[in-house]
Amino acid sequence: MALMDSKTGGVMREYSVAELQDAANLMRGYDLVALCAAGSGHAGGTLSVMDITAALYLHAAVHDPQNPSWPDRDRIIWSAGHKAPSLYLGLAIAGFCPMDDVVTLRKLSSPFQGHPHWLKLPGVEISTGSLGQGLSISVGMALAARLEEKHHKIFCLMGDGEQQEGQIWEAAMEAGHFHLDNIIGIVDCNRLQIDGWVKDVMQVEPLSEKYSSFGWEVLRVDGHDMGKLVDVFQKARAVVGKPVVILADTVKGKGVSFMENQPGWHGKAPNRQELDAALKELGLTDRIRVEQLLDKARSYQAEVDRKLASKMPRFSRDYWWNAGTTMQVKMEPNRKGFGQALAENGDDERVVCLGLDISGSITISDFFAGKPERARRWISMGIAEQSATAAAAGMAREGKLPVLGSYATFSAARNLDQIRVSVCYSNLNVLIAGAHAGVSVGPDGATHQALEDLFAMQGLPNMSVVVPCDVVEARKATNYLLLQKQGPKYIRFAREATPIVTDEKTPFVFGKANVIRMRGEAANFADAYEIRLATNYRNESEDLSIVAIGPMVPEAMRAARILKLDFGFETRILNMHTLKPIDAEALICAARNTGVVVTAEEHQIGALAWRVSSILTECPQLYGLPLITGAIGVKDRFGDSGAPWELVKELEVSAEHIAQKAVELMAIKKKGVPEASLAIA
Ligand SMILES: Cc1ncc(C[n+]2csc(CCOP(=O)(O)OP(=O)(O)O)c2C)c(N)n1
């Protein structure tokens, strides 16, 4: 069995064990070239799973690369979505797509997204990236196959850290209960996850006993022994009456000595030097045309650059960050401010930080860095956002001040019901960090880009929501929320470095907006602006207002510069760092004084825009006054892989887009709505 011609029913090609080994080795090489070209991605987990991938795609699974939607094909579900490059190379080596194309991995609009997206690449069965969901999807497919009386298999590849997600065990129970013998689960047991060894982060073993007790047949195999892999897949296919799981013992980073068993290589790409050293070890130096592949990636990127440049609004000059010799800005990621605040306040014995296996990059582990006495209040919960959220509620009920965080989409969406009932309904002091929010996780792609979290968080009764504009404000906001604010609280920040536009003296008052005004050009960007608490600001009869949150505040400041220098418009910016409770007074004043309000959010349009609209439209002081509004934000679409600043352009959330919208609205303010646009069919 393996690659089939779905038309004739004949086998296209049989691979020997030696050929499979060779294929896996070649795929490892292509994997590392693609990661190097992307400049990001997951080296460790893709290398550990490559032998399994080769065995699966070239031998174990029945499918036809010429006919990816053949109804009788076996389904392969890549639940461990971050191992996407190995999936892509499995498809490529089987003939679903050209091997060389995988080098466009993680680039804007590439079919090879940071995490698999079935709508972009034939052969990918379903979109994944949020861990722990693939086995449930497999259960659904297995039940559908049973209803259709089909006999194909559903393979589901998972990680061992991934086994910490509770949903896996719901699916395991279902598969056992329904005796789904068309499911073959595979666990890549490389014993490492992001925060360290699985046994230390959150022990998942004994997996064998766990799956057995749920009614599964368990097979254990050396995941790098191709002969044994071939055998185990054969055995798995033959099991009748119950689902099968193959526990494959592997080495993370397998094949490259300096990557093997190194947690640091989980989410890291090799640089050119490391790539060359790795290819040498793999014996591929003369087999893979590295320069040619990298050239392919470079020309793909050049086309992306050209397309993005052509769709950007144009002004009299290039106003992009640090494009000129003046108005220079320094950038730092807001997440650092969160970590600094936890480090500063960590001595308070009530503070307890919960790890969700993404601790270093979201900076929550700064809480105990260099402070061993705090280690007992650092509690690793594994990849289990839902349980950790309810556990935080339990701690808060006992008087602790728990803090938890992950990618915003996992810390404020995956666990929404736990936040709603256990945290918010009980009105408990839990601080939730929505890290790596917005488009700032760039190349990871849509699955990891939280663009909807603020809808839910601000919609929850009792919840406070703060979206700081820079690293300094992130520190102040965390300080306040952690120790002073009672009740549930959500802080949202980006991964990418963004401009620092405030300093120690800039006011930060929870629930009160700041007004920002551009006063003139300066050597340093921030010095060109004056920032005051909205309550201390006197109307200057500006032409328009921009209400912004988070990293859109610096963009709004840059937009104000464009509007002033190119059009002579004066702009009042409201930094609405506290989205909930929103500063309605500052908003109403701005609307009344300027008559034009543009909102700017790095989120699906509405978390800010519709909140602002509802305040303005139901405000009696504004009834009958002319008011023109516009909204900048993501327009009801998912993100994409790409560099964070490319995505700012692609999703039209840059200063240039704010300025363009403002100019449009200012024309209406001056001349009224053009006749043509009034004609409604
Ligand atoms: C729901 C969810 N939470 C967190 C993450 C972030 N994340 C990506 S990979 C990973 C670790 C996975 O560990 P494991 O399953 O052991 O995979 P491997 O170590 O083999 O790469 C985490 C926490 C995610 N993708 N999905």
Coordinates of C-alpha atoms and ligand atoms in Angstrom, one line a residue, residues 42 44-46 48 80 82-83 115 129-133 158-163 165 188 190-194 198 252 266 356-358 383 385 406-407 410 414 448, ligand 1:
H42 CA 10.3 24.8 14.4
G44 CA 13.4 20.5 16.6
G45 CA 9.9 19.0 16.2
T46 CA 10.1 18.8 12.4
S48 CA 12.0 14.5 15.2
A80 CA 0.8 19.2 15.8
H82 CA 3.8 23.7 14.3
K83 CA 5.4 20.7 12.6
H115 CA 0.7 26.3 10.3
G129 CA -2.1 25.1 14.8
S130 CA -4.0 25.3 18.0
L131 CA -2.8 22.2 19.7
G132 CA -5.0 19.4 20.9
Q133 CA -7.7 19.6 18.3
M158 CA 0.4 14.6 17.7
G159 CA 3.2 15.8 20.0
D160 CA 3.8 14.4 23.5
G161 CA 3.6 17.9 25.1
E162 CA 0.3 18.2 23.2
Q163 CA -1.1 15.3 25.2
E165 CA -4.5 19.4 26.3
D188 CA 5.9 12.0 18.5
N190 CA 10.5 13.3 21.8
R191 CA 10.1 14.1 25.5
L192 CA 10.7 17.8 25.0
Q193 CA 8.3 20.8 24.7
I194 CA 9.0 24.5 24.7
V198 CA 7.7 17.1 29.2
K252 CA 13.9 16.2 19.1
H266 CA 12.1 24.1 19.4
L356 CA 1.5 27.5 29.8
D357 CA 4.6 26.2 28.0
I358 CA 5.3 29.5 26.3
I383 CA -0.3 23.1 27.5
E385 CA -5.1 26.7 28.9
S406 CA -0.1 32.6 26.4
Y407 CA -0.6 33.6 22.8
F410 CA -5.0 30.5 23.5
R414 CA -9.5 28.7 23.7
H448 CA -1.7 32.3 16.1
Ligands
LIG1 C1 -3.5 25.5 22.2 C2 -2.0 25.8 22.0 N1 -1.3 26.3 23.0 C3 0.0 26.6 22.9 C4 0.6 26.5 21.6 C5 2.0 27.0 21.4 N2 2.9 25.8 21.2 C6 3.3 25.5 20.0 S1 4.3 24.1 19.9 C7 4.1 24.0 21.6 C8 4.9 22.8 22.3 C9 4.4 21.5 21.8 O1 5.1 20.5 22.4 P1 5.1 19.0 21.8 O2 3.7 18.6 21.5 O3 5.9 18.2 22.7 O4 5.8 19.2 20.4 P2 7.3 19.1 20.0 O5 8.1 19.3 21.2 O6 7.5 17.8 19.4 O7 7.5 20.2 19.0 C10 3.4 25.0 22.2 C11 3.1 25.2 23.6 C12 -0.3 26.1 20.6 N3 0.2 26.0 19.3 N4 -1.5 25.7 20.8

